Amino acid sequence: MTRSSLALACLLGAVAWPVPSRLAAQAADTVAIAARYQAVADRLIDAALADSSAWQRLAELTDRFGNRPIGSASLERALDWILEQMRSDGLEHVQGEPAMVPHWVRGEESLDLVEPRRTRLPLLGLGGSIGTPKGGITAPVLVVGDSNELAAHAAEARGKIVLFDTPYVSYGVTVQYRWTGAILAARAGAVAALLRSVSPFEMRQPHTGITHYDSTARRIPFAAISIEDAAMLHRMQQRGQRVVVTLKMEARTLPDAPSRNVMAEISGSERPDEVVVMGGHTDSWDVGTGAMDDGGGVVVAWEAVRLLKRLGLRPRRTVRVVGWVNEETGDDRGGLAYRDDHAADLAKHVLAIESDGGVFRPSGFGFTGSDSAFAIVRAVGRLLARIGADTISRGGGGSDIGPIMERGVPGMGLNTDGTRYFWYHHSDADTVDKLDPREMAECVATMAVMAYVVADLPEPLPRGPVRAP
Ligand SMILES: [Zn+2]
């Protein structure tokens, strides 16, 4: 403390300066949390960084079972394996909780350029799309840059395949075309639609993802092509060349299928009925091996709980890891089933944490909850300063924990360096080799410290009015 600040402190004390009590309490929390938990946080960080077990486990999961689309045998085998491993880790209350999930299958699919030259183009049908008739659809292509351009050329779209060659702005912005492209194209009379893949990076790789229909337009097949091929077809059209393709898709939706949320925990030493829950989603698209999205999210939460077990750390409250099922289609049946199965205990869910943004270098968390809870989790976040994961920002959560956040459970999403996430997202390139063992270990440390400390605080995180970010 400097001389002048000492003088100021004395002055403040002498005149009983009206420091708002909330700020004083927050300052006290920060000091108390640092004093009480820095040593255990350092132990967790050191132990997490000492090996590459998270990366190894993710590699084994994805090598053994590959991708894990909902309704598939590979997902169910992966869930069996996760439960078996959780048991052999010595975790408690290992169980699967049933959920019925939508079941869309891709089948065979292809896209052939017929005019102005013959060649096959890489293609990925979008999740939920209908298929084409057996012989496919052969039609001229109308390339548009965006929905305004489609509106301006709507008269030319009838009977054609509309290709949206929409440049990537951000995932949140550009993905709108993946969600609504089939509706926009069908309204203009198109017989099918194609999408320039929603990604900032070109590897001549299509990226899939869910799409939607509504009652305003006929359902037409919708599929993604690579950024490079979208640009090429666009150039051909600009040269005045007639572009014709044959699109074949066997995609179809089957009846809902049974699946499960998988979970395990370390029961709390004093308040086992109060819970910090964390995890990611076990399902992936049917391409690549779903390592980033979201096998890695499940594994870092799981490894964080296993780390507590290995170090013999049992917090006051229960820490539970959950692999939720069915995030990718946007139906969140796993998150909804968890909400309903645990409806009676949600008042005692102290915090829910999701990792679903890729397990790259962690920067901290985004938090949704009350002001007083935010002050506490920020103080906990400071324990992660030495690995640079100490930034706790307002606003955050995840699709899988969304249903319980709506019921008042404070929520948090792991924030990581997202630079490369959408390069690989929903493509054949989503494989474990893109992930760094050290960065994954840092994610484990970050999840473990936050979960352990919040689960061990003398008082539960205060609920209360949630302020928007
Ligand atoms: Zn995901």
CSV table of N, CA, C and O in Angstrom, one decimal, residues 49-150:
chain,number,residue,atom,x,y,z
A,49,LEU,N,-2.6,-29.8,-15.7
A,49,LEU,CA,-1.6,-29.5,-16.7
A,49,LEU,C,-0.4,-30.6,-16.7
A,49,LEU,O,0.4,-30.5,-17.6
A,50,ALA,N,-0.5,-31.5,-15.8
A,50,ALA,CA,0.6,-32.5,-15.7
A,50,ALA,C,0.5,-33.6,-16.7
A,50,ALA,O,1.5,-34.3,-17.0
A,51,ASP,N,-0.7,-33.7,-17.4
A,51,ASP,CA,-0.7,-34.8,-18.4
A,51,ASP,C,-1.7,-34.4,-19.5
A,51,ASP,O,-2.2,-33.3,-19.5
A,52,SER,N,-1.9,-35.3,-20.4
A,52,SER,CA,-2.7,-35.0,-21.6
A,52,SER,C,-3.9,-35.9,-21.6
A,52,SER,O,-4.4,-36.4,-22.6
A,53,SER,N,-4.4,-36.3,-20.3
A,53,SER,CA,-5.5,-37.3,-20.3
A,53,SER,C,-6.8,-36.9,-21.0
A,53,SER,O,-7.5,-37.7,-21.5
A,54,ALA,N,-7.1,-35.6,-20.9
A,54,ALA,CA,-8.3,-35.2,-21.6
A,54,ALA,C,-8.2,-35.4,-23.1
A,54,ALA,O,-9.2,-36.0,-23.7
A,55,TRP,N,-7.1,-35.0,-23.7
A,55,TRP,CA,-7.0,-35.2,-25.1
A,55,TRP,C,-6.9,-36.7,-25.5
A,55,TRP,O,-7.6,-37.1,-26.4
A,56,GLN,N,-6.3,-37.5,-24.6
A,56,GLN,CA,-6.2,-38.9,-24.9
A,56,GLN,C,-7.6,-39.6,-24.8
A,56,GLN,O,-7.9,-40.4,-25.6
A,57,ARG,N,-8.4,-39.1,-23.9
A,57,ARG,CA,-9.7,-39.7,-23.7
A,57,ARG,C,-10.6,-39.3,-24.9
A,57,ARG,O,-11.4,-40.1,-25.4
A,58,LEU,N,-10.5,-38.0,-25.3
A,58,LEU,CA,-11.3,-37.6,-26.5
A,58,LEU,C,-10.8,-38.4,-27.7
A,58,LEU,O,-11.7,-38.7,-28.5
A,59,ALA,N,-9.5,-38.6,-27.8
A,59,ALA,CA,-9.0,-39.3,-29.0
A,59,ALA,C,-9.6,-40.7,-29.0
A,59,ALA,O,-10.1,-41.3,-30.0
A,60,GLU,N,-9.6,-41.3,-27.8
A,60,GLU,CA,-10.2,-42.7,-27.7
A,60,GLU,C,-11.6,-42.7,-28.0
A,60,GLU,O,-12.1,-43.6,-28.8
A,61,LEU,N,-12.4,-41.8,-27.5
A,61,LEU,CA,-13.8,-41.7,-27.7
A,61,LEU,C,-14.1,-41.6,-29.2
A,61,LEU,O,-14.9,-42.3,-29.8
A,62,THR,N,-13.4,-40.7,-29.9
A,62,THR,CA,-13.7,-40.4,-31.3
A,62,THR,C,-13.1,-41.4,-32.2
A,62,THR,O,-13.7,-41.7,-33.2
A,63,ASP,N,-12.0,-42.0,-31.8
A,63,ASP,CA,-11.4,-43.1,-32.7
A,63,ASP,C,-12.3,-44.3,-32.6
A,63,ASP,O,-12.5,-45.0,-33.6
A,64,ARG,N,-12.8,-44.6,-31.4
A,64,ARG,CA,-13.5,-45.9,-31.3
A,64,ARG,C,-14.9,-45.8,-31.9
A,64,ARG,O,-15.4,-46.7,-32.5
A,65,PHE,N,-15.6,-44.6,-31.7
A,65,PHE,CA,-17.0,-44.6,-32.1
A,65,PHE,C,-17.3,-43.6,-33.3
A,65,PHE,O,-18.4,-43.6,-33.8
A,66,GLY,N,-16.3,-42.8,-33.7
A,66,GLY,CA,-16.5,-41.9,-34.8
A,66,GLY,C,-17.6,-40.9,-34.4
A,66,GLY,O,-17.7,-40.5,-33.2
A,67,ASN,N,-18.3,-40.4,-35.5
A,67,ASN,CA,-19.3,-39.4,-35.2
A,67,ASN,C,-20.5,-40.0,-34.5
A,67,ASN,O,-20.7,-41.3,-34.6
A,68,ARG,N,-21.4,-39.2,-33.9
A,68,ARG,CA,-22.4,-39.7,-33.1
A,68,ARG,C,-23.7,-39.0,-33.3
A,68,ARG,O,-24.3,-38.3,-32.4
A,69,PRO,N,-24.3,-39.1,-34.5
A,69,PRO,CA,-25.6,-38.5,-34.8
A,69,PRO,C,-26.7,-39.1,-34.0
A,69,PRO,O,-26.6,-40.3,-33.7
A,70,ILE,N,-27.7,-38.3,-33.6
A,70,ILE,CA,-28.8,-38.8,-32.8
A,70,ILE,C,-29.5,-39.9,-33.6
A,70,ILE,O,-29.7,-39.8,-34.8
A,71,GLY,N,-29.9,-40.9,-32.9
A,71,GLY,CA,-30.6,-42.0,-33.5
A,71,GLY,C,-29.7,-43.1,-34.0
A,71,GLY,O,-30.1,-44.2,-34.4
A,72,SER,N,-28.4,-42.9,-33.9
A,72,SER,CA,-27.4,-43.8,-34.5
A,72,SER,C,-26.9,-44.8,-33.5
A,72,SER,O,-26.9,-44.6,-32.3
A,73,ALA,N,-26.5,-46.0,-34.0
A,73,ALA,CA,-25.9,-47.0,-33.1
A,73,ALA,C,-24.6,-46.5,-32.5
A,73,ALA,O,-24.2,-46.8,-31.4
A,74,SER,N,-23.8,-45.7,-33.3
A,74,SER,CA,-22.5,-45.3,-32.8
A,74,SER,C,-22.7,-44.4,-31.6
A,74,SER,O,-21.9,-44.5,-30.7
A,75,LEU,N,-23.7,-43.5,-31.6
A,75,LEU,CA,-24.0,-42.7,-30.4
A,75,LEU,C,-24.3,-43.6,-29.2
A,75,LEU,O,-23.7,-43.4,-28.1
A,76,GLU,N,-25.1,-44.6,-29.4
A,76,GLU,CA,-25.5,-45.4,-28.2
A,76,GLU,C,-24.4,-46.2,-27.7
A,76,GLU,O,-24.2,-46.4,-26.5
A,77,ARG,N,-23.5,-46.7,-28.6
A,77,ARG,CA,-22.3,-47.4,-28.2
A,77,ARG,C,-21.4,-46.5,-27.4
A,77,ARG,O,-20.8,-46.9,-26.4
A,78,ALA,N,-21.2,-45.3,-27.9
A,78,ALA,CA,-20.4,-44.3,-27.2
A,78,ALA,C,-20.9,-44.0,-25.8
A,78,ALA,O,-20.1,-43.9,-24.9
A,79,LEU,N,-22.2,-43.9,-25.7
A,79,LEU,CA,-22.8,-43.6,-24.4
A,79,LEU,C,-22.6,-44.8,-23.4
A,79,LEU,O,-22.3,-44.5,-22.3
A,80,ASP,N,-22.7,-46.0,-23.9
A,80,ASP,CA,-22.4,-47.2,-23.1
A,80,ASP,C,-21.0,-47.1,-22.6
A,80,ASP,O,-20.7,-47.4,-21.4
A,81,TRP,N,-20.1,-46.8,-23.5
A,81,TRP,CA,-18.7,-46.7,-23.2
A,81,TRP,C,-18.4,-45.6,-22.1
A,81,TRP,O,-17.6,-45.8,-21.2
A,82,ILE,N,-19.0,-44.4,-22.3
A,82,ILE,CA,-18.8,-43.3,-21.4
A,82,ILE,C,-19.3,-43.8,-20.0
A,82,ILE,O,-18.5,-43.6,-19.0
A,83,LEU,N,-20.4,-44.4,-19.9
A,83,LEU,CA,-20.9,-44.9,-18.6
A,83,LEU,C,-20.0,-45.9,-17.9
A,83,LEU,O,-19.7,-45.8,-16.7
A,84,GLU,N,-19.5,-46.8,-18.8
A,84,GLU,CA,-18.6,-47.8,-18.3
A,84,GLU,C,-17.3,-47.2,-17.8
A,84,GLU,O,-16.8,-47.5,-16.7
A,85,GLN,N,-16.8,-46.2,-18.5
A,85,GLN,CA,-15.5,-45.5,-18.1
A,85,GLN,C,-15.8,-44.7,-16.8
A,85,GLN,O,-14.9,-44.6,-16.0
A,86,MET,N,-16.9,-44.1,-16.7
A,86,MET,CA,-17.3,-43.3,-15.5
A,86,MET,C,-17.3,-44.2,-14.3
A,86,MET,O,-16.8,-43.8,-13.2
A,87,ARG,N,-17.8,-45.4,-14.5
A,87,ARG,CA,-17.8,-46.3,-13.4
A,87,ARG,C,-16.4,-46.7,-13.0
A,87,ARG,O,-16.0,-46.7,-11.8
A,88,SER,N,-15.6,-47.0,-14.0
A,88,SER,CA,-14.2,-47.4,-13.6
A,88,SER,C,-13.4,-46.3,-13.1
A,88,SER,O,-12.4,-46.5,-12.5
A,89,ASP,N,-13.8,-45.0,-13.4
A,89,ASP,CA,-13.1,-43.9,-12.8
A,89,ASP,C,-13.5,-43.8,-11.3
A,89,ASP,O,-12.9,-42.9,-10.6
A,90,GLY,N,-14.5,-44.5,-10.8
A,90,GLY,CA,-14.8,-44.5,-9.4
A,90,GLY,C,-15.8,-43.3,-9.1
A,90,GLY,O,-16.0,-42.9,-8.0
A,91,LEU,N,-16.4,-42.8,-10.2
A,91,LEU,CA,-17.4,-41.7,-10.0
A,91,LEU,C,-18.7,-42.3,-9.4
A,91,LEU,O,-18.9,-43.5,-9.5
A,92,GLU,N,-19.5,-41.4,-8.8
A,92,GLU,CA,-20.7,-41.9,-8.1
A,92,GLU,C,-21.9,-41.6,-8.9
A,92,GLU,O,-21.9,-40.7,-9.8
A,93,HIS,N,-23.0,-42.3,-8.6
A,93,HIS,CA,-24.3,-42.2,-9.2
A,93,HIS,C,-24.2,-42.1,-10.7
A,93,HIS,O,-24.7,-41.2,-11.4
A,94,VAL,N,-23.5,-43.0,-11.3
A,94,VAL,CA,-23.3,-43.1,-12.8
A,94,VAL,C,-24.6,-43.6,-13.3
A,94,VAL,O,-25.1,-44.7,-12.9
A,95,GLN,N,-25.2,-42.9,-14.3
A,95,GLN,CA,-26.5,-43.4,-14.8
A,95,GLN,C,-26.8,-42.7,-16.1
A,95,GLN,O,-26.3,-41.6,-16.5
A,96,GLY,N,-27.7,-43.4,-16.9
A,96,GLY,CA,-28.3,-42.8,-18.1
A,96,GLY,C,-29.7,-42.4,-17.8
A,96,GLY,O,-30.4,-43.2,-17.1
A,97,GLU,N,-30.1,-41.3,-18.2
A,97,GLU,CA,-31.5,-40.9,-18.1
A,97,GLU,C,-32.2,-40.7,-19.4
A,97,GLU,O,-31.7,-40.0,-20.3
A,98,PRO,N,-33.2,-41.5,-19.7
A,98,PRO,CA,-33.8,-41.6,-21.1
A,98,PRO,C,-34.3,-40.3,-21.7
A,98,PRO,O,-34.9,-39.5,-20.9
A,99,ALA,N,-34.1,-40.2,-23.0
A,99,ALA,CA,-34.8,-39.1,-23.7
A,99,ALA,C,-35.0,-39.6,-25.1
A,99,ALA,O,-34.2,-40.4,-25.7
A,100,MET,N,-36.2,-39.3,-25.7
A,100,MET,CA,-36.5,-39.7,-27.1
A,100,MET,C,-36.0,-38.5,-28.0
A,100,MET,O,-36.2,-37.4,-27.7
A,101,VAL,N,-35.3,-38.9,-29.1
A,101,VAL,CA,-34.7,-37.9,-29.9
A,101,VAL,C,-35.1,-38.1,-31.4
A,101,VAL,O,-35.5,-39.1,-31.8
A,102,PRO,N,-35.1,-36.9,-32.1
A,102,PRO,CA,-35.5,-37.0,-33.5
A,102,PRO,C,-34.4,-37.8,-34.3
A,102,PRO,O,-33.3,-38.0,-33.8
A,103,HIS,N,-34.8,-38.4,-35.4
A,103,HIS,CA,-33.9,-39.3,-36.1
A,103,HIS,C,-34.0,-39.0,-37.6
A,103,HIS,O,-34.8,-39.5,-38.3
A,104,TRP,N,-33.0,-38.2,-38.0
A,104,TRP,CA,-32.9,-37.9,-39.4
A,104,TRP,C,-31.7,-38.6,-40.0
A,104,TRP,O,-30.6,-38.7,-39.3
A,105,VAL,N,-31.8,-39.2,-41.1
A,105,VAL,CA,-30.7,-39.9,-41.8
A,105,VAL,C,-30.4,-39.3,-43.1
A,105,VAL,O,-31.3,-39.0,-43.9
A,106,ARG,N,-29.1,-39.3,-43.4
A,106,ARG,CA,-28.7,-38.6,-44.7
A,106,ARG,C,-28.8,-39.5,-45.9
A,106,ARG,O,-29.3,-39.1,-46.9
A,107,GLY,N,-28.5,-40.8,-45.7
A,107,GLY,CA,-28.5,-41.7,-46.9
A,107,GLY,C,-27.4,-41.3,-47.9
A,107,GLY,O,-26.5,-40.5,-47.6
A,108,GLU,N,-27.5,-41.8,-49.1
A,108,GLU,CA,-26.5,-41.4,-50.2
A,108,GLU,C,-26.9,-40.1,-50.7
A,108,GLU,O,-28.1,-39.7,-50.8
A,109,GLU,N,-25.9,-39.4,-51.1
A,109,GLU,CA,-26.2,-38.0,-51.7
A,109,GLU,C,-25.0,-37.6,-52.7
A,109,GLU,O,-23.9,-38.1,-52.5
A,110,SER,N,-25.4,-36.8,-53.7
A,110,SER,CA,-24.3,-36.4,-54.6
A,110,SER,C,-24.8,-35.1,-55.3
A,110,SER,O,-26.0,-34.9,-55.4
A,111,LEU,N,-23.8,-34.4,-55.8
A,111,LEU,CA,-24.1,-33.2,-56.7
A,111,LEU,C,-23.2,-33.3,-57.9
A,111,LEU,O,-22.0,-33.3,-57.7
A,112,ASP,N,-23.8,-33.3,-59.0
A,112,ASP,CA,-23.0,-33.4,-60.3
A,112,ASP,C,-23.2,-32.1,-61.1
A,112,ASP,O,-24.4,-31.8,-61.4
A,113,LEU,N,-22.1,-31.4,-61.4
A,113,LEU,CA,-22.3,-30.3,-62.3
A,113,LEU,C,-22.4,-30.9,-63.7
A,113,LEU,O,-21.7,-31.8,-64.1
A,114,VAL,N,-23.5,-30.5,-64.5
A,114,VAL,CA,-23.8,-31.1,-65.8
A,114,VAL,C,-23.4,-30.1,-66.9
A,114,VAL,O,-22.8,-30.5,-67.9
A,115,GLU,N,-23.7,-28.9,-66.7
A,115,GLU,CA,-23.2,-27.8,-67.6
A,115,GLU,C,-22.7,-26.7,-66.8
A,115,GLU,O,-23.2,-26.4,-65.7
A,116,PRO,N,-21.7,-26.0,-67.2
A,116,PRO,CA,-21.0,-26.0,-68.5
A,116,PRO,C,-20.0,-27.1,-68.6
A,116,PRO,O,-19.5,-27.4,-69.8
A,117,ARG,N,-19.6,-27.8,-67.6
A,117,ARG,CA,-18.7,-29.0,-67.7
A,117,ARG,C,-19.2,-30.0,-66.7
A,117,ARG,O,-19.8,-29.7,-65.7
A,118,ARG,N,-18.8,-31.3,-67.0
A,118,ARG,CA,-19.2,-32.4,-66.1
A,118,ARG,C,-18.2,-32.6,-65.0
A,118,ARG,O,-17.0,-32.8,-65.3
A,119,THR,N,-18.6,-32.5,-63.7
A,119,THR,CA,-17.7,-32.9,-62.6
A,119,THR,C,-18.6,-33.1,-61.4
A,119,THR,O,-19.7,-32.5,-61.3
A,120,ARG,N,-18.1,-33.9,-60.4
A,120,ARG,CA,-18.8,-34.1,-59.2
A,120,ARG,C,-18.3,-33.0,-58.1
A,120,ARG,O,-17.1,-32.8,-58.1
A,121,LEU,N,-19.2,-32.4,-57.4
A,121,LEU,CA,-18.8,-31.4,-56.4
A,121,LEU,C,-19.1,-32.0,-55.0
A,121,LEU,O,-20.2,-32.6,-54.8
A,122,PRO,N,-18.2,-31.7,-54.0
A,122,PRO,CA,-18.5,-32.2,-52.6
A,122,PRO,C,-19.8,-31.6,-52.1
A,122,PRO,O,-20.1,-30.4,-52.4
A,123,LEU,N,-20.6,-32.4,-51.4
A,123,LEU,CA,-21.9,-32.0,-51.0
A,123,LEU,C,-22.2,-32.5,-49.6
A,123,LEU,O,-21.8,-33.6,-49.3
A,124,LEU,N,-22.9,-31.8,-48.8
A,124,LEU,CA,-23.5,-32.3,-47.5
A,124,LEU,C,-24.9,-31.8,-47.4
A,124,LEU,O,-25.1,-30.6,-47.3
A,125,GLY,N,-25.9,-32.7,-47.4
A,125,GLY,CA,-27.2,-32.3,-47.1
A,125,GLY,C,-27.3,-31.7,-45.8
A,125,GLY,O,-26.6,-32.0,-44.8
A,126,LEU,N,-28.3,-30.8,-45.6
A,126,LEU,CA,-28.4,-30.1,-44.3
A,126,LEU,C,-29.4,-30.9,-43.4
A,126,LEU,O,-30.4,-31.5,-43.9
A,127,GLY,N,-29.1,-31.0,-42.1
A,127,GLY,CA,-29.9,-31.8,-41.2
A,127,GLY,C,-31.4,-31.4,-41.2
A,127,GLY,O,-31.7,-30.2,-41.2
A,128,GLY,N,-32.2,-32.4,-41.4
A,128,GLY,CA,-33.7,-32.2,-41.4
A,128,GLY,C,-34.2,-32.0,-42.8
A,128,GLY,O,-35.4,-32.0,-43.0
A,129,SER,N,-33.3,-31.9,-43.8
A,129,SER,CA,-33.8,-31.7,-45.2
A,129,SER,C,-34.5,-33.0,-45.7
A,129,SER,O,-34.2,-34.1,-45.2
A,130,ILE,N,-35.4,-32.7,-46.6
A,130,ILE,CA,-36.0,-33.9,-47.3
A,130,ILE,C,-35.1,-34.3,-48.4
A,130,ILE,O,-34.1,-33.6,-48.7
A,131,GLY,N,-35.3,-35.5,-48.9
A,131,GLY,CA,-34.5,-36.0,-50.0
A,131,GLY,C,-35.1,-35.5,-51.4
A,131,GLY,O,-36.1,-34.8,-51.4
A,132,THR,N,-34.4,-36.0,-52.4
A,132,THR,CA,-34.9,-35.7,-53.8
A,132,THR,C,-35.6,-37.0,-54.3
A,132,THR,O,-35.5,-38.1,-53.7
A,133,PRO,N,-36.4,-36.9,-55.4
A,133,PRO,CA,-36.9,-38.1,-56.0
A,133,PRO,C,-35.7,-39.0,-56.3
A,133,PRO,O,-34.6,-38.6,-56.5
A,134,LYS,N,-36.0,-40.3,-56.6
A,134,LYS,CA,-34.9,-41.3,-56.7
A,134,LYS,C,-33.9,-40.9,-57.8
A,134,LYS,O,-32.7,-41.0,-57.6
A,135,GLY,N,-34.3,-40.4,-58.9
A,135,GLY,CA,-33.4,-40.1,-60.0
A,135,GLY,C,-32.7,-38.7,-59.8
A,135,GLY,O,-31.9,-38.3,-60.6
A,136,GLY,N,-33.0,-38.1,-58.7
A,136,GLY,CA,-32.4,-36.8,-58.4
A,136,GLY,C,-33.2,-35.6,-59.1
A,136,GLY,O,-34.2,-35.9,-59.8
A,137,ILE,N,-32.7,-34.5,-58.9
A,137,ILE,CA,-33.3,-33.3,-59.5
A,137,ILE,C,-32.3,-32.7,-60.4
A,137,ILE,O,-31.2,-32.3,-60.0
A,138,THR,N,-32.5,-32.6,-61.7
A,138,THR,CA,-31.6,-31.9,-62.6
A,138,THR,C,-32.3,-30.6,-63.0
A,138,THR,O,-33.4,-30.6,-63.6
A,139,ALA,N,-31.6,-29.5,-62.8
A,139,ALA,CA,-32.2,-28.2,-63.0
A,139,ALA,C,-31.1,-27.1,-63.2
A,139,ALA,O,-30.0,-27.3,-62.6
A,140,PRO,N,-31.4,-26.0,-63.8
A,140,PRO,CA,-30.5,-24.9,-63.9
A,140,PRO,C,-30.4,-24.3,-62.5
A,140,PRO,O,-31.3,-24.3,-61.7
A,141,VAL,N,-29.2,-23.6,-62.3
A,141,VAL,CA,-28.9,-23.0,-61.0
A,141,VAL,C,-29.0,-21.5,-61.2
A,141,VAL,O,-28.6,-20.9,-62.1
A,142,LEU,N,-29.7,-20.9,-60.2
A,142,LEU,CA,-29.7,-19.4,-60.0
A,142,LEU,C,-28.9,-19.1,-58.8
A,142,LEU,O,-29.2,-19.5,-57.7
A,143,VAL,N,-27.7,-18.4,-59.0
A,143,VAL,CA,-26.9,-18.0,-57.9
A,143,VAL,C,-27.3,-16.6,-57.4
A,143,VAL,O,-27.4,-15.7,-58.2
A,144,VAL,N,-27.5,-16.5,-56.1
A,144,VAL,CA,-27.8,-15.1,-55.5
A,144,VAL,C,-26.8,-14.9,-54.3
A,144,VAL,O,-26.4,-15.9,-53.7
A,145,GLY,N,-26.5,-13.6,-54.1
A,145,GLY,CA,-25.6,-13.3,-53.0
A,145,GLY,C,-26.3,-13.2,-51.7
A,145,GLY,O,-25.7,-13.5,-50.6
A,146,ASP,N,-27.6,-12.9,-51.7
A,146,ASP,CA,-28.4,-12.8,-50.4
A,146,ASP,C,-29.9,-12.8,-50.7
A,146,ASP,O,-30.3,-12.9,-51.9
A,147,SER,N,-30.6,-12.6,-49.7
A,147,SER,CA,-32.1,-12.7,-49.9
A,147,SER,C,-32.6,-11.5,-50.7
A,147,SER,O,-33.6,-11.6,-51.4
A,148,ASN,N,-32.0,-10.3,-50.6
A,148,ASN,CA,-32.4,-9.2,-51.4
A,148,ASN,C,-32.2,-9.5,-52.9
A,148,ASN,O,-33.1,-9.1,-53.7
A,149,GLU,N,-31.1,-10.1,-53.2
A,149,GLU,CA,-30.8,-10.4,-54.6
A,149,GLU,C,-31.8,-11.5,-55.1
A,149,GLU,O,-32.3,-11.4,-56.3
A,150,LEU,N,-32.2,-12.4,-54.2
A,150,LEU,CA,-33.2,-13.4,-54.6
A,150,LEU,C,-34.5,-12.7,-54.8
A,150,LEU,O,-35.2,-13.0,-55.8
